């Protein structure tokens, strides 16, 4: 890796950007369901193929390049990297000074990190498509944070300064999952708030603690933007899960309600059928003994049916019909 500054020294921003970019790229591979991984962004794209895979994961498009699958010589590595760079140009990735293949092969810090940052900015999307056309990714992300913590009395003005004491990101977690920040009001800005933010983000959307408190406080603008972008995507992912859980909960509740209504309907229907059979048995008995008393008894039985059973049976029948239609209508409305 080429140094930036004194011979043998590596500037702090390089170390931190390398760490943040490496982790972000591996997460992008994982979320895209790809097997590629890198150990270091400065050296991980040296054969070109992983570089192409990174661009495919970002753009969700196929490169179509005919890669040298087992590059052993420098020239074959260069060919692969050039194909990846050509793909990046086709995707519309723009930088002031377009890097050369040798920059990736030799791990040159500024060309590699600058180009990866350009790729990230190109494909990071925050908010609606209309907003994305008006604002660049950095400004859109800042506006999103401002909107989410508007009621917390915090100044969210720019990256990285507004975020370095941890309070803004703590507020962001508290605004969405207050139970993960139970002592938010009493948090001291600085190390305490940053540590609490690390804990909350890990519990909320599984953002691993891959940096230290001290490293977070030393983030430059680029590293902070990439780090905060994980909050946007992590919170959005959890909200999607919450919506899915609510939908499932509604389906379960509806199913239980329908099952209970069906059980009630079947029980009432069985009771109705039993009563109808009893009445049919009485009304179907046409035997009359040859006495006045027997004839009077038959008339009394019929009068009792009209008084006690007829209206009840009619009411039960109408109620069952209404209940059946109600169940059918609700099931139809839910396309069940």
Coordinates of C-alpha atoms in Angstrom, one line a residue, residues 42-287:
X42 CA -6.7 -1.2 -1.2
X43 CA -5.6 -4.6 -2.2
X44 CA -8.9 -6.5 -2.6
X45 CA -9.6 -5.4 -6.2
X46 CA -6.2 -6.3 -7.6
X47 CA -7.4 -9.1 -9.8
X48 CA -10.3 -7.1 -11.3
X49 CA -12.9 -9.8 -10.9
X50 CA -13.8 -8.8 -7.3
X51 CA -13.9 -5.2 -8.5
X52 CA -16.4 -6.2 -11.2
X53 CA -18.4 -8.1 -8.7
X54 CA -18.6 -5.1 -6.4
X55 CA -19.9 -2.9 -9.2
X56 CA -22.5 -5.6 -10.1
X57 CA -23.6 -5.8 -6.5
X58 CA -24.0 -2.0 -6.3
X59 CA -25.7 -1.5 -9.7
X60 CA -27.7 -4.8 -9.8
X61 CA -26.5 -5.1 -13.4
X62 CA -24.3 -7.7 -15.0
X63 CA -20.9 -6.7 -16.3
X64 CA -20.7 -9.2 -19.2
X65 CA -16.9 -9.0 -19.3
X66 CA -14.9 -12.0 -20.3
X67 CA -12.6 -12.2 -17.2
X68 CA -9.3 -13.9 -17.0
X69 CA -10.3 -16.4 -14.4
X70 CA -6.8 -17.3 -13.2
X71 CA -4.7 -14.2 -13.7
X72 CA -1.1 -14.9 -12.8
X73 CA 0.8 -12.3 -14.7
X74 CA 0.6 -8.5 -14.1
X75 CA -0.8 -8.0 -17.6
X76 CA -3.8 -10.3 -17.1
X77 CA -4.6 -8.5 -13.8
X78 CA -4.4 -5.2 -15.6
X79 CA -6.8 -6.5 -18.3
X80 CA -9.4 -7.5 -15.7
X81 CA -9.1 -4.2 -13.9
X82 CA -9.5 -2.3 -17.1
X83 CA -12.7 -4.3 -17.9
X84 CA -14.1 -3.4 -14.5
X85 CA -13.2 0.3 -15.0
X86 CA -14.9 0.3 -18.4
X87 CA -18.0 -1.2 -16.7
X88 CA -17.8 1.6 -14.1
X89 CA -17.7 4.2 -16.8
X90 CA -20.7 2.6 -18.5
X91 CA -22.6 2.8 -15.2
X92 CA -21.9 6.5 -15.0
X93 CA -19.3 6.6 -12.2
X94 CA -17.4 9.9 -12.4
X95 CA -14.3 11.1 -10.7
X96 CA -12.1 14.1 -11.3
X97 CA -9.0 12.0 -12.0
X98 CA -10.0 8.6 -13.4
X99 CA -7.7 5.9 -11.9
X100 CA -5.5 3.6 -13.9
X101 CA -5.5 -0.2 -13.6
X102 CA -2.0 0.0 -12.0
X103 CA -3.4 2.1 -9.1
X104 CA -5.6 -0.9 -8.0
X105 CA -2.9 -3.4 -8.7
X106 CA -0.4 -1.4 -6.6
X107 CA -2.9 -0.3 -3.9
X108 CA -2.5 3.4 -4.4
X109 CA -4.5 5.1 -1.6
X110 CA -5.9 8.2 -3.1
X111 CA -6.9 6.8 -6.5
X112 CA -8.5 3.6 -5.0
X113 CA -10.2 5.2 -2.1
X114 CA -11.4 8.1 -4.2
X115 CA -12.8 5.9 -6.8
X116 CA -14.6 3.6 -4.3
X117 CA -16.1 6.7 -2.7
X118 CA -17.3 7.8 -6.1
X119 CA -18.9 4.4 -6.6
X120 CA -20.6 4.6 -3.2
X121 CA -22.0 8.1 -3.8
X122 CA -23.2 7.0 -7.2
X123 CA -25.3 4.2 -5.9
X124 CA -26.3 5.3 -2.4
X125 CA -30.0 6.2 -2.5
X126 CA -31.8 7.9 0.3
X127 CA -35.5 8.9 0.3
X128 CA -37.7 9.1 -2.8
X129 CA -36.4 9.1 -6.3
X130 CA -37.6 12.7 -6.7
X131 CA -35.5 13.7 -3.7
X132 CA -32.5 11.8 -5.1
X133 CA -32.6 13.8 -8.3
X134 CA -32.5 17.1 -6.3
X135 CA -29.9 16.2 -3.7
X136 CA -26.6 14.3 -3.8
X137 CA -26.4 11.3 -1.5
X138 CA -24.5 13.1 1.3
X139 CA -27.0 16.0 1.5
X140 CA -30.0 13.6 1.2
X141 CA -28.6 11.5 4.1
X142 CA -28.1 14.6 6.2
X143 CA -31.6 15.8 5.5
X144 CA -33.0 12.4 6.5
X145 CA -31.2 12.6 9.9
X146 CA -32.4 16.1 10.4
X147 CA -36.0 15.1 9.9
X148 CA -35.7 12.1 12.2
X149 CA -34.2 14.0 15.1
X150 CA -36.0 17.3 14.6
X151 CA -37.6 17.2 18.0
X152 CA -34.5 16.6 20.0
X153 CA -33.0 20.1 19.9
X154 CA -29.7 18.9 18.3
X155 CA -27.8 20.9 15.6
X156 CA -27.4 18.6 12.6
X157 CA -25.5 20.8 10.2
X158 CA -22.8 18.8 8.5
X159 CA -20.6 15.7 8.4
X160 CA -18.7 14.7 10.4
X161 CA -18.7 17.4 13.1
X162 CA -22.4 17.2 14.1
X163 CA -22.1 13.4 14.7
X164 CA -18.8 13.1 16.5
X165 CA -20.1 13.3 20.1
X166 CA -22.6 10.4 19.5
X167 CA -25.7 12.3 20.6
X168 CA -27.3 12.6 17.1
X169 CA -27.1 8.9 16.4
X170 CA -28.3 8.1 19.9
X171 CA -31.3 10.4 19.2
X172 CA -31.8 8.6 15.9
X173 CA -32.0 5.2 17.7
X174 CA -34.2 6.7 20.5
X175 CA -36.6 8.2 17.9
X176 CA -37.3 4.7 16.4
X177 CA -36.6 2.3 19.4
X178 CA -36.8 4.3 22.6
X179 CA -36.5 1.1 24.7
X180 CA -32.9 0.7 23.3
X181 CA -31.9 4.1 24.8
X182 CA -33.6 4.1 28.2
X183 CA -31.3 6.6 29.7
X184 CA -31.0 8.9 26.6
X185 CA -31.8 12.1 28.4
X186 CA -29.0 11.6 30.9
X187 CA -26.3 10.5 28.4
X188 CA -23.2 12.6 28.4
X189 CA -22.0 13.7 24.9
X190 CA -18.8 12.0 24.0
X191 CA -17.5 8.6 25.0
X192 CA -20.6 7.6 26.9
X193 CA -23.0 8.5 24.2
X194 CA -20.8 6.9 21.5
X195 CA -20.6 3.6 23.5
X196 CA -24.4 3.7 24.0
X197 CA -24.9 4.3 20.3
X198 CA -22.7 1.3 19.5
X199 CA -24.8 -0.9 21.8
X200 CA -28.1 0.4 20.5
X201 CA -27.2 0.0 16.8
X202 CA -26.0 -3.5 17.4
X203 CA -29.2 -4.5 19.2
X204 CA -31.5 -2.5 16.7
X205 CA -30.2 -3.5 13.3
X206 CA -27.1 -5.7 14.1
X207 CA -24.5 -3.1 13.2
X208 CA -21.4 -4.8 14.5
X209 CA -18.9 -2.9 16.7
X210 CA -16.1 -2.9 14.1
X211 CA -14.6 0.5 15.2
X212 CA -13.6 1.9 18.6
X213 CA -15.0 5.0 20.3
X214 CA -11.7 6.8 19.6
X215 CA -11.8 5.8 15.9
X216 CA -15.4 7.1 15.6
X217 CA -14.3 10.5 17.0
X218 CA -11.6 10.7 14.4
X219 CA -13.8 10.0 11.4
X220 CA -13.5 12.4 8.5
X221 CA -16.5 13.4 6.3
X222 CA -16.3 10.4 4.0
X223 CA -16.0 7.7 6.8
X224 CA -18.9 9.4 8.7
X225 CA -21.2 9.4 5.7
X226 CA -20.6 5.8 5.0
X227 CA -21.1 4.9 8.7
X228 CA -24.3 6.8 9.0
X229 CA -25.6 5.3 5.8
X230 CA -25.7 2.0 7.7
X231 CA -28.2 3.6 10.1
X232 CA -30.5 4.6 7.2
X233 CA -30.5 1.1 5.6
X234 CA -30.5 -0.7 9.0
X235 CA -33.5 1.3 10.2
X236 CA -35.3 1.0 6.9
X237 CA -34.7 -2.8 7.0
X238 CA -36.1 -3.1 10.5
X239 CA -39.2 -1.0 9.6
X240 CA -39.8 -3.3 6.7
X241 CA -39.7 -6.2 9.2
X242 CA -42.0 -4.4 11.5
X243 CA -44.5 -3.8 8.7
X244 CA -44.3 -7.5 7.7
X245 CA -44.8 -8.5 11.3
X246 CA -47.9 -6.3 11.6
X247 CA -49.3 -7.7 8.4
X248 CA -48.7 -11.2 9.7
X249 CA -50.3 -10.3 13.0
X250 CA -53.3 -9.0 11.2
X251 CA -53.6 -12.2 9.1
X252 CA -53.2 -14.3 12.3
X253 CA -55.9 -12.2 14.1
X254 CA -58.2 -12.4 11.1
X255 CA -57.7 -16.2 10.8
X256 CA -58.4 -16.7 14.5
X257 CA -61.5 -14.6 14.2
X258 CA -62.8 -16.5 11.2
X259 CA -62.1 -19.8 12.8
X260 CA -64.0 -18.8 15.9
X261 CA -66.9 -17.6 13.8
X262 CA -66.9 -20.9 11.9
X263 CA -66.9 -22.9 15.1
X264 CA -69.8 -20.7 16.4
X265 CA -71.7 -21.1 13.2
X266 CA -71.3 -24.9 13.2
X267 CA -72.4 -25.2 16.8
X268 CA -75.5 -23.1 16.1
X269 CA -76.2 -25.0 12.9
X270 CA -76.0 -28.4 14.8
X271 CA -78.4 -27.0 17.4
X272 CA -80.8 -25.8 14.7
X273 CA -80.7 -29.1 12.9
X274 CA -81.4 -31.0 16.2
X275 CA -84.4 -28.8 17.0
X276 CA -85.8 -29.1 13.4
X277 CA -85.5 -32.9 13.7
X278 CA -87.4 -32.9 17.0
X279 CA -90.2 -30.7 15.5
X280 CA -90.3 -32.9 12.4
X281 CA -90.7 -35.9 14.6
X282 CA -93.7 -34.4 16.4
X283 CA -95.3 -32.9 13.2
X284 CA -94.6 -36.1 11.3
X285 CA -96.5 -38.3 13.7
X286 CA -99.9 -38.5 12.1
X287 CA -101.3 -41.2 14.3

